[in-house]
Coordinates of C-alpha atoms and ligand atoms in Angstrom, one line a residue:
Chain A
M208 CA 64.6 192.9 63.2
S209 CA 63.1 194.9 65.8
E210 CA 59.6 193.3 65.6
R211 CA 60.8 190.5 66.6
A212 CA 60.4 189.4 70.9
P213 CA 62.9 190.0 73.2
T214 CA 64.2 186.6 74.4
L215 CA 66.8 188.2 77.1
V216 CA 66.4 191.1 78.7
L217 CA 69.2 192.3 81.9
D218 CA 68.1 195.2 83.1
R219 CA 71.0 196.9 85.7
A220 CA 71.3 192.8 87.1
S221 CA 74.0 191.7 89.3
V222 CA 74.4 188.5 90.5
A223 CA 76.5 187.2 93.3
Y224 CA 77.6 183.8 95.0
G225 CA 76.6 184.4 98.4
D226 CA 77.7 188.1 99.6
V227 CA 80.6 187.9 96.6
P228 CA 79.1 190.2 94.0
V229 CA 80.4 188.6 90.6
L230 CA 78.9 190.4 87.7
E231 CA 77.3 194.0 88.2
E232 CA 75.4 197.0 86.3
L233 CA 74.5 194.3 83.3
N234 CA 72.1 195.7 80.5
G235 CA 71.2 194.2 77.2
V236 CA 68.3 192.8 75.2
V237 CA 68.8 189.7 73.1
H238 CA 65.8 188.8 71.0
E239 CA 64.3 185.7 69.0
G240 CA 66.8 184.1 66.1
E241 CA 69.6 186.5 67.7
A242 CA 73.1 185.4 68.9
V243 CA 75.1 186.8 71.8
A244 CA 79.2 186.1 72.4
L245 CA 79.9 186.3 75.5
I246 CA 84.1 187.7 76.0
G247 CA 86.0 188.5 78.6
P248 CA 89.2 187.2 80.6
N249 CA 89.1 184.1 82.4
G250 CA 87.7 184.9 85.8
A251 CA 85.0 187.6 84.0
G252 CA 82.0 186.1 84.8
K253 CA 81.2 184.3 82.1
S254 CA 80.2 181.5 83.3
T255 CA 78.6 182.6 86.2
F256 CA 76.7 185.1 83.9
I257 CA 75.2 181.8 81.8
K258 CA 74.3 180.3 85.2
A259 CA 72.2 183.0 86.1
L260 CA 70.2 183.1 82.7
L261 CA 69.8 179.1 84.5
G262 CA 68.4 180.8 87.7
L263 CA 71.5 178.5 89.5
V264 CA 73.2 181.8 90.6
P265 CA 71.0 184.6 92.2
V266 CA 70.1 188.2 90.8
V267 CA 70.9 190.1 93.6
R268 CA 69.7 193.6 92.3
G269 CA 68.0 194.8 88.8
R270 CA 66.4 192.3 87.0
I271 CA 67.1 188.9 84.5
E272 CA 63.7 188.6 82.4
V273 CA 64.5 185.0 79.7
L274 CA 61.5 184.7 77.9
G275 CA 59.3 186.7 79.5
R276 CA 60.1 184.9 83.1
P277 CA 62.1 185.0 85.9
P278 CA 65.4 182.7 85.2
A279 CA 64.5 179.5 87.4
Q280 CA 60.7 179.5 85.7
A281 CA 61.9 179.3 82.1
R282 CA 64.6 176.6 82.1
R283 CA 61.9 174.3 80.7
D284 CA 62.5 175.8 77.6
V285 CA 66.3 176.7 77.8
A286 CA 68.8 174.2 76.9
Y287 CA 72.6 174.6 78.5
V288 CA 75.6 173.3 76.8
P289 CA 78.4 172.6 79.3
Q290 CA 82.4 172.2 78.6
A291 CA 82.7 168.6 77.4
D292 CA 85.8 167.9 79.7
T293 CA 83.8 168.8 82.5
L294 CA 82.0 165.4 82.3
D295 CA 83.8 162.0 83.5
P296 CA 84.7 160.4 80.6
D297 CA 84.5 156.7 82.2
F298 CA 81.2 157.0 82.9
P299 CA 79.5 153.6 81.2
V300 CA 76.9 155.9 79.3
S301 CA 76.3 155.6 75.8
V302 CA 76.4 158.6 73.2
E303 CA 72.2 157.9 72.2
Q304 CA 71.9 157.9 76.3
V305 CA 73.7 161.5 76.6
V306 CA 71.6 163.0 74.0
M307 CA 68.4 161.7 75.8
M308 CA 69.0 163.0 78.6
G309 CA 67.5 166.4 76.3
R310 CA 64.3 164.8 76.7
Y311 CA 63.8 164.0 80.7
R312 CA 62.1 167.3 81.3
R313 CA 59.7 166.4 78.5
I314 CA 59.3 162.6 79.0
G315 CA 58.7 164.0 83.0
W316 CA 59.5 161.7 86.2
L317 CA 58.8 157.9 86.8
R318 CA 58.2 157.5 82.9
R319 CA 60.2 155.8 80.1
P320 CA 61.5 157.5 76.7
S321 CA 58.7 157.1 74.3
A322 CA 59.6 156.0 70.5
G323 CA 59.5 159.9 69.6
D324 CA 61.5 160.7 72.1
R325 CA 64.1 158.3 70.0
A326 CA 63.5 159.8 66.9
E327 CA 64.5 163.3 68.4
V328 CA 67.5 161.7 69.7
A329 CA 68.3 160.0 65.7
D330 CA 67.7 163.7 64.5
A331 CA 69.4 165.6 67.0
L332 CA 72.3 163.3 66.1
E333 CA 72.1 163.7 62.7
R334 CA 72.4 167.6 62.9
V335 CA 75.5 167.5 64.5
G336 CA 76.6 165.1 62.4
L337 CA 77.7 161.8 64.7
A338 CA 74.5 159.5 64.0
G339 CA 77.2 157.0 63.1
R340 CA 78.2 157.1 66.8
A341 CA 75.0 156.8 68.7
R342 CA 75.8 153.5 70.3
D343 CA 79.3 154.1 71.1
R344 CA 80.3 154.8 74.8
F345 CA 80.2 159.1 75.5
G346 CA 84.0 158.5 77.0
T347 CA 85.9 156.7 74.0
L348 CA 84.9 160.1 71.8
S349 CA 87.3 162.6 71.0
G350 CA 86.7 166.2 72.9
G351 CA 85.3 167.6 69.5
Q352 CA 83.2 165.2 69.2
R353 CA 81.9 165.3 72.7
Q354 CA 81.0 168.8 72.9
R355 CA 78.4 167.9 69.7
V356 CA 77.4 165.1 71.9
L357 CA 75.9 167.7 74.4
L358 CA 74.9 169.9 71.5
A359 CA 72.7 167.5 70.5
R360 CA 71.5 167.0 74.0
A361 CA 70.3 170.4 73.8
I362 CA 69.1 170.1 70.1
A363 CA 67.0 167.2 71.9
A364 CA 65.6 169.3 74.4
K365 CA 64.0 171.7 71.9
P366 CA 64.9 174.7 73.0
R367 CA 63.9 178.7 72.4
M368 CA 67.1 179.4 74.3
L369 CA 70.5 178.1 73.8
L370 CA 73.4 178.4 76.5
L371 CA 76.8 177.1 75.5
D372 CA 79.8 177.8 78.1
E373 CA 83.3 178.0 76.0
P374 CA 82.1 174.9 73.6
F375 CA 84.8 175.7 71.3
N376 CA 88.0 175.0 73.5
G377 CA 90.3 172.8 72.1
V378 CA 87.7 171.5 69.1
D379 CA 89.2 170.8 65.8
A380 CA 88.2 172.3 62.4
V381 CA 85.3 169.9 61.8
S382 CA 84.1 169.7 64.8
Q383 CA 83.8 173.7 65.2
H384 CA 82.6 173.8 61.4
A385 CA 79.3 171.1 62.7
L386 CA 79.0 173.3 66.0
L387 CA 78.5 176.3 64.2
E388 CA 76.2 175.1 61.8
A389 CA 74.3 172.9 64.4
I390 CA 73.9 176.7 66.3
G391 CA 73.1 178.5 62.9
S392 CA 70.4 176.0 62.4
L393 CA 69.2 176.3 65.6
K394 CA 69.0 180.6 65.5
A395 CA 66.6 180.4 61.9
Q396 CA 64.6 177.9 63.5
G397 CA 63.8 181.3 65.8
A398 CA 66.0 180.2 69.2
S399 CA 68.2 182.8 70.9
V400 CA 72.0 181.7 71.6
V401 CA 74.4 182.9 74.0
V402 CA 78.1 181.8 74.1
S403 CA 80.6 181.9 75.8
T404 CA 84.0 182.2 73.9
H405 CA 88.0 183.2 73.6
D406 CA 87.8 182.9 70.3
L407 CA 86.9 186.7 68.9
A408 CA 86.9 185.5 65.4
I409 CA 84.4 182.6 66.1
A410 CA 81.9 185.5 67.7
H411 CA 82.3 187.8 64.1
L412 CA 81.4 184.7 62.5
A413 CA 78.6 183.3 64.5
C414 CA 77.0 186.0 67.2
D415 CA 75.0 189.1 66.0
E416 CA 76.0 190.6 69.3
V417 CA 78.6 191.2 72.1
C418 CA 78.7 191.1 75.4
L419 CA 82.0 192.4 77.0
L420 CA 82.2 191.1 80.2
N421 CA 85.1 191.6 83.6
R422 CA 83.2 191.6 86.5
H423 CA 81.4 194.4 84.6
Q424 CA 79.8 195.0 81.6
F425 CA 82.4 196.9 79.3
G426 CA 79.9 196.9 76.3
F427 CA 76.9 195.0 74.8
G428 CA 76.0 195.4 71.0
P429 CA 76.3 194.4 67.4
T430 CA 79.5 192.7 66.9
G431 CA 81.3 195.2 64.9
D432 CA 80.3 198.2 67.0
V433 CA 81.8 196.6 69.9
L434 CA 84.4 194.7 69.0
T435 CA 86.8 197.5 68.7
P436 CA 90.3 197.4 69.9
E437 CA 89.7 199.9 72.5
R438 CA 86.9 198.3 74.3
L439 CA 88.5 195.0 74.0
R440 CA 91.9 196.5 75.7
A441 CA 89.3 197.5 78.4
T442 CA 87.6 194.9 79.1
Y443 CA 90.9 193.1 79.3
G444 CA 93.0 195.3 81.4
G445 CA 95.5 196.8 78.6
H446 CA 96.6 193.3 77.6
A447 CA 98.0 194.0 74.0
L448 CA 95.7 193.1 71.2
E449 CA 96.5 192.5 67.0
L450 CA 94.3 193.3 64.6
R451 CA 94.9 190.9 61.5
G452 CA 92.1 191.3 59.0
D453 CA 88.8 191.1 60.1
R454 CA 90.6 189.0 63.0
V455 CA 91.0 190.2 66.6
I456 CA 93.5 188.5 68.6
V457 CA 94.0 189.1 72.3
T458 CA 97.6 187.8 73.2
Q459 CA 97.8 186.6 76.6
T460 CA 100.6 187.9 78.4
Chain B
M162 CA 58.3 121.8 108.7
S163 CA 59.4 125.0 106.3
W164 CA 61.6 125.0 103.6
L165 CA 62.9 127.9 105.4
D166 CA 63.4 126.1 108.8
S167 CA 67.0 125.1 107.3
T168 CA 70.1 126.8 108.5
V169 CA 71.8 126.8 105.4
H170 CA 68.4 127.0 102.9
R171 CA 68.0 130.8 105.1
A172 CA 71.6 131.6 103.9
L173 CA 71.5 130.7 100.5
V174 CA 68.5 132.5 100.1
E175 CA 69.6 136.2 102.4
A176 CA 73.0 135.4 99.6
V177 CA 70.7 135.6 96.7
L178 CA 69.4 138.8 97.5
V179 CA 72.2 140.5 99.0
G180 CA 74.8 139.6 96.0
A181 CA 71.8 140.6 93.7
L182 CA 71.2 143.8 95.8
G183 CA 74.7 144.8 96.1
G184 CA 75.3 144.1 92.5
V185 CA 72.1 146.7 91.4
V186 CA 73.2 149.2 94.0
G187 CA 77.0 149.2 93.3
V188 CA 76.6 150.0 89.1
F189 CA 75.4 153.5 91.3
V190 CA 78.2 153.4 93.6
I191 CA 81.1 153.2 90.4
A192 CA 79.5 155.5 88.6
R193 CA 78.7 158.2 91.0
R194 CA 82.1 157.5 92.8
L195 CA 80.7 156.7 96.2
P196 CA 82.5 153.8 97.5
F197 CA 84.8 155.6 100.1
F198 CA 81.5 156.7 101.0
T199 CA 80.1 153.3 101.2
M200 CA 82.7 152.4 103.1
A201 CA 82.5 155.2 105.4
L202 CA 79.0 154.2 106.2
T203 CA 79.4 150.7 107.4
H204 CA 81.6 152.6 110.2
A205 CA 79.6 155.6 111.1
T206 CA 76.7 153.6 111.7
F207 CA 78.6 152.3 114.6
P208 CA 77.1 154.3 117.6
G209 CA 73.7 153.6 116.2
I210 CA 73.9 150.3 116.5
V211 CA 75.4 150.6 120.2
V212 CA 72.7 152.5 121.2
A213 CA 70.0 150.2 120.3
A214 CA 71.9 147.7 121.8
L215 CA 72.0 150.0 124.9
L216 CA 68.2 150.3 124.5
G217 CA 67.7 147.1 123.8
V218 CA 65.9 147.1 120.4
N219 CA 67.5 146.1 116.8
L220 CA 70.9 146.3 116.2
Y221 CA 69.9 147.0 112.3
L222 CA 67.0 149.2 113.2
G223 CA 69.2 151.3 115.1
G224 CA 71.7 151.0 112.6
G225 CA 69.8 152.4 109.6
L226 CA 68.3 155.2 111.4
F227 CA 71.8 156.6 112.5
G228 CA 72.8 155.7 108.8
L229 CA 70.2 158.4 107.6
L230 CA 71.5 160.7 110.3
V231 CA 74.8 160.4 108.6
V232 CA 73.6 160.8 104.9
A233 CA 72.0 163.7 105.9
A234 CA 75.1 165.1 107.6
V235 CA 77.0 164.1 104.7
L236 CA 74.3 165.8 102.3
A237 CA 74.7 169.4 104.5
F238 CA 78.9 169.6 104.9
G239 CA 78.6 168.5 101.4
R240 CA 77.0 170.8 99.5
G241 CA 77.6 173.5 97.3
R242 CA 81.1 171.4 96.7
G243 CA 79.9 169.9 93.4
Q244 CA 79.8 165.9 93.6
D245 CA 82.8 165.6 96.1
F246 CA 81.4 164.6 98.7
T247 CA 84.4 162.8 100.1
T248 CA 85.9 165.7 103.1
A249 CA 82.5 165.1 104.5
T250 CA 82.6 161.5 104.3
G251 CA 86.1 161.2 105.7
I252 CA 84.6 163.7 109.2
A253 CA 81.1 161.4 109.3
L254 CA 83.3 158.0 109.1
S255 CA 86.1 159.1 112.1
G256 CA 83.2 161.5 114.0
G257 CA 80.7 158.1 113.8
F258 CA 83.3 155.6 114.5
A259 CA 84.5 157.2 117.4
L260 CA 81.1 158.2 118.8
G261 CA 80.4 154.6 119.1
V262 CA 84.1 153.4 120.2
V263 CA 83.4 155.9 123.6
L264 CA 79.6 154.8 123.9
V265 CA 81.6 151.1 124.4
S266 CA 84.1 151.6 126.3
S267 CA 81.7 153.5 129.1
Q268 CA 79.3 149.8 128.9
D269 CA 81.0 147.0 130.1
G270 CA 80.0 143.4 128.1
F271 CA 78.2 143.8 124.6
T272 CA 81.8 143.2 122.9
K273 CA 79.7 139.9 121.9
D274 CA 76.9 141.3 120.3
L275 CA 79.1 143.4 118.3
A276 CA 81.3 140.6 117.0
A277 CA 78.7 139.4 114.8
Y278 CA 77.8 143.1 113.5
T279 CA 81.5 143.4 112.7
V280 CA 82.2 140.3 110.7
G281 CA 78.3 138.8 110.4
D282 CA 77.4 135.2 109.9
V283 CA 74.8 134.7 106.5
L284 CA 74.2 130.8 109.1
A285 CA 72.4 132.9 111.6
V286 CA 70.0 135.1 109.4
G287 CA 66.5 134.2 110.8
T288 CA 63.5 134.8 109.2
G289 CA 63.0 138.2 110.5
D290 CA 66.4 139.3 108.6
L291 CA 65.3 137.5 105.4
V292 CA 61.9 139.7 105.3
A293 CA 63.8 142.6 106.0
T294 CA 66.4 142.4 103.2
T295 CA 63.4 141.4 100.8
A296 CA 61.7 144.4 102.0
V297 CA 64.7 146.8 101.5
A298 CA 65.6 145.3 98.1
A299 CA 62.2 145.7 96.7
G300 CA 62.0 149.0 98.0
V301 CA 65.6 150.0 96.6
L302 CA 64.5 148.2 92.9
L303 CA 61.2 150.5 93.3
V304 CA 63.2 153.6 93.7
L305 CA 65.6 152.8 91.4
A306 CA 62.9 151.8 88.7
L307 CA 61.0 154.9 89.1
V308 CA 64.1 157.7 88.9
G309 CA 66.7 155.8 87.7
K310 CA 67.1 158.0 85.2
E311 CA 67.0 161.1 86.7
L312 CA 70.1 159.7 89.3
L313 CA 71.9 158.6 86.5
L314 CA 72.3 162.3 84.9
A315 CA 72.4 163.8 88.2
A316 CA 75.6 161.5 88.8
F317 CA 77.3 162.1 85.1
D318 CA 75.8 165.8 85.0
P319 CA 75.3 167.3 88.3
V320 CA 75.0 171.3 86.4
G321 CA 73.2 169.8 83.5
A322 CA 70.7 167.9 85.6
A323 CA 70.0 171.6 87.8
A324 CA 70.0 173.5 84.8
L325 CA 66.5 171.2 83.5
G326 CA 65.6 172.3 87.1
L327 CA 65.9 168.7 88.9
P328 CA 66.0 168.6 92.4
L329 CA 69.8 167.2 92.8
V330 CA 69.4 167.5 96.7
L331 CA 66.6 165.4 97.0
L332 CA 68.1 162.9 94.3
D333 CA 71.4 163.3 96.4
F334 CA 69.3 162.1 99.2
A335 CA 67.8 159.2 97.5
L336 CA 71.0 158.1 96.3
L337 CA 72.5 158.3 99.6
A338 CA 70.0 156.2 101.5
V339 CA 69.9 153.6 98.8
V340 CA 73.3 152.8 99.6
E341 CA 72.9 153.2 102.9
V342 CA 69.6 150.8 103.4
T343 CA 71.7 148.4 101.2
V344 CA 74.4 148.5 103.6
V345 CA 72.2 148.1 106.7
A346 CA 70.5 145.0 105.1
T347 CA 74.1 143.5 104.0
V348 CA 75.5 144.0 106.9
P349 CA 74.0 140.6 108.8
A350 CA 75.4 138.7 106.5
L351 CA 78.7 140.1 105.9
G352 CA 79.2 142.6 108.7
T353 CA 80.1 145.9 108.5
I354 CA 83.7 145.8 107.7
L355 CA 83.1 143.1 104.4
A356 CA 79.6 145.1 103.4
V357 CA 81.6 147.2 101.3
A358 CA 82.7 144.2 98.8
L359 CA 79.4 143.1 98.0
I360 CA 78.6 146.8 96.9
V361 CA 81.8 147.7 95.2
G362 CA 83.2 144.4 94.0
P363 CA 80.7 142.6 91.3
A364 CA 79.9 146.4 89.5
A365 CA 83.5 147.1 89.6
T366 CA 83.9 143.9 88.0
A367 CA 81.4 144.7 85.7
R368 CA 82.2 147.5 84.5
L369 CA 85.3 145.9 83.5
L370 CA 83.2 143.7 81.6
T371 CA 81.3 146.2 79.7
D372 CA 81.0 149.8 78.6
R373 CA 77.2 150.0 78.5
L374 CA 74.8 150.6 81.2
A375 CA 71.9 148.2 80.9
P376 CA 74.3 145.2 80.7
L377 CA 75.8 146.0 84.1
F378 CA 73.0 145.6 86.4
P379 CA 72.2 141.8 85.6
L380 CA 75.9 141.3 85.1
A381 CA 76.7 143.0 88.7
A382 CA 73.9 141.0 89.9
G383 CA 74.9 138.2 88.8
I384 CA 78.6 138.5 89.7
G385 CA 77.2 139.1 93.5
I386 CA 74.8 136.6 93.7
A387 CA 77.7 133.9 92.3
C388 CA 80.3 134.9 94.7
A389 CA 77.4 135.0 97.9
L390 CA 76.4 131.5 96.9
A391 CA 79.8 130.0 96.5
G392 CA 81.2 131.8 99.5
V393 CA 78.2 130.0 101.8
W394 CA 78.8 126.6 99.7
V395 CA 82.5 127.0 100.8
S396 CA 81.6 127.8 104.6
T397 CA 79.2 125.2 105.3
Q398 CA 81.9 122.7 103.7
W399 CA 85.3 123.9 105.6
N400 CA 83.4 126.0 108.4
V401 CA 85.0 129.3 107.6
A402 CA 83.6 132.3 108.3
T403 CA 81.2 133.3 105.7
G404 CA 81.4 136.6 105.3
A405 CA 84.8 136.6 105.0
S406 CA 84.5 134.1 102.8
I407 CA 81.8 135.8 100.7
A408 CA 84.4 138.8 100.0
L409 CA 87.2 136.5 98.8
F410 CA 85.3 135.3 96.2
V411 CA 84.4 139.0 95.1
G412 CA 88.0 139.9 95.4
L413 CA 89.1 137.0 93.7
V414 CA 86.2 137.5 90.9
F415 CA 87.3 141.0 90.0
G416 CA 91.0 139.9 90.5
A417 CA 90.4 137.3 87.7
V418 CA 88.3 139.5 85.4
F419 CA 91.0 142.3 85.7
L420 CA 93.7 139.8 84.5
G421 CA 91.6 138.2 82.0
T422 CA 90.9 141.5 80.3
A423 CA 93.8 143.4 80.6
V424 CA 95.7 140.5 78.8
R425 CA 92.7 140.3 76.6
D426 CA 93.7 144.1 75.4
R427 CA 97.2 143.8 75.2
A428 CA 96.2 140.6 73.0
R429 CA 94.2 143.0 70.3
R430 CA 96.5 145.8 70.8
A431 CA 99.0 143.3 69.4
V432 CA 97.0 142.4 66.8
A433 CA 96.3 146.2 65.9
V434 CA 100.1 147.1 65.6
R435 CA 100.5 143.8 63.6
A436 CA 97.3 144.8 61.2
Ligands
ATP660 N1 80.8 179.1 93.2 C1 81.3 180.1 93.8 N2 81.5 180.6 94.5 C2 81.9 181.9 94.8 N3 82.5 182.5 93.4 C3 82.6 182.0 92.6 C4 81.9 180.5 92.5 N4 82.2 180.3 91.0 C5 83.2 181.4 90.7 N5 83.4 182.1 91.2 C6 84.0 183.7 91.6 O1 83.3 184.2 89.8 C7 84.4 185.0 89.2 C8 84.0 184.5 88.0 O2 83.8 182.8 87.6 P1 83.5 182.0 86.3 O3 83.7 180.7 86.0 O4 82.0 182.7 85.6 O5 84.8 183.4 85.0 P2 84.3 182.7 83.9 O6 84.4 183.9 83.1 O7 83.8 181.8 83.4 O8 86.0 181.9 83.7 P3 86.6 180.9 82.7 O9 87.3 181.6 81.0 O10 88.0 180.7 83.8 O11 85.9 180.0 82.4 C9 85.5 184.7 89.5 O12 86.2 185.1 90.2 C10 85.3 183.3 90.4 O13 86.3 183.2 91.5
MG661 MG1 84.0 179.5 82.4

């Protein structure tokens, strides 16, 4: 494990919108081929964490390095998967056009997609199990399928780091399986994955490491070590927790 | 004696140009949900026109330059609020119009000039107007051809576009400026109040007819051209206001297509239920 190169380094980093610090004292390292789950209650700063890795929210103290560079300079090799329900379902754009957006960075300004780009798009759609829906309008797909399209868009960008913001919300078992498979195959190819989720079972299933967040960092390390009831209770501010087998459930109050 | 010496011929050429331009730009206006911004621009450019009239320079140049200021203001006030320019637009709309009214009320006697500006008259366009519209159409189509895919991404997923490192503010400015010059180019034919019809209507109609992006552009342009030509024809036949005739055709076509597609969808659903 340890001979793998670090892809994400957090060193006493604080992140703020303007004067308002949202996340403070972030520390940790993620390596090639590893996945880290961001876990914390609503408003904890999970989306902000992801935006900081994209260089969209400034680091005001300490240091964040993505692929050995400041976040804004690493964007070429980083792909971001937003929550599907943040996008306009009426927008007149087809599934393959959405996936092609993942290629824009490589295509560059003023140029049109090549046959090679189209092949990458077809391949990415294949990998999320939606090859047959390429020409359908994006908004006509189900929520889970749209989420898979957005993952395909990220895959088409050939990223070395993949950032997913709550990709499993409102997603059925089939789509969840397809998403996990695709994330797994990216990891196998050496990409690092950062995924925010409220689902602790998925963190156990898909992630090597967990970062517990609630404006501060409540833990960062191997999933089994960090996802303990005590730490979760601290992160969630004392809300009740149930343990069922290998599943940990946070009961919202 | 050139073909363009005829008033009607010039009107027909202008109709084709603004119809096509409005249709194509309208696709972006609809996709980015900017009809209100477009409407507001027509009013917010008003003080520019008044100042131009005071200074004795070209009215449309005045409106165009002032409109760019309005675009910059909307961008500055609307920044950081996602893709919603609505509040900043509302302020620009009322503020711009109020400034124009104040300027007008401080002067006597240019109500006549301004009447043409508010309702337009495609039968009065000169060769200069035609050249200006052609230049605007060429410029707009060039911009859309060059950065169309980036504009599309920024409209669909602004955070995703920013994550790719695309300069969102610049792209927003490009799109709003495209809409602005289109409004200014359409004003001589339809007037400030009706220009919005040709930019929003044909694209909205085309959107009812297809879900796909590529055919939207020719379809919207075709509908725009057809409505503009029909409006010119009706107004020369019966001597009624051209701009209003064009806007009426746009409304009628949208209404007819809306009813037609609603009936079609209902029939399809009925078939699906029976099957
Ligand atoms: N653009 C912004 N400007 C200022 N503060 C913001 C902005 N966006 C988020 N915040 C604040 O930052 C905090 C963290 O928000 P964030 O969206 O990162 O939480 P989250 O963990 O993703 O929550 P959720 O589970 O609801 O998605 C919140 O208190 C929020 O009010
Ligand atoms: Mg969030």
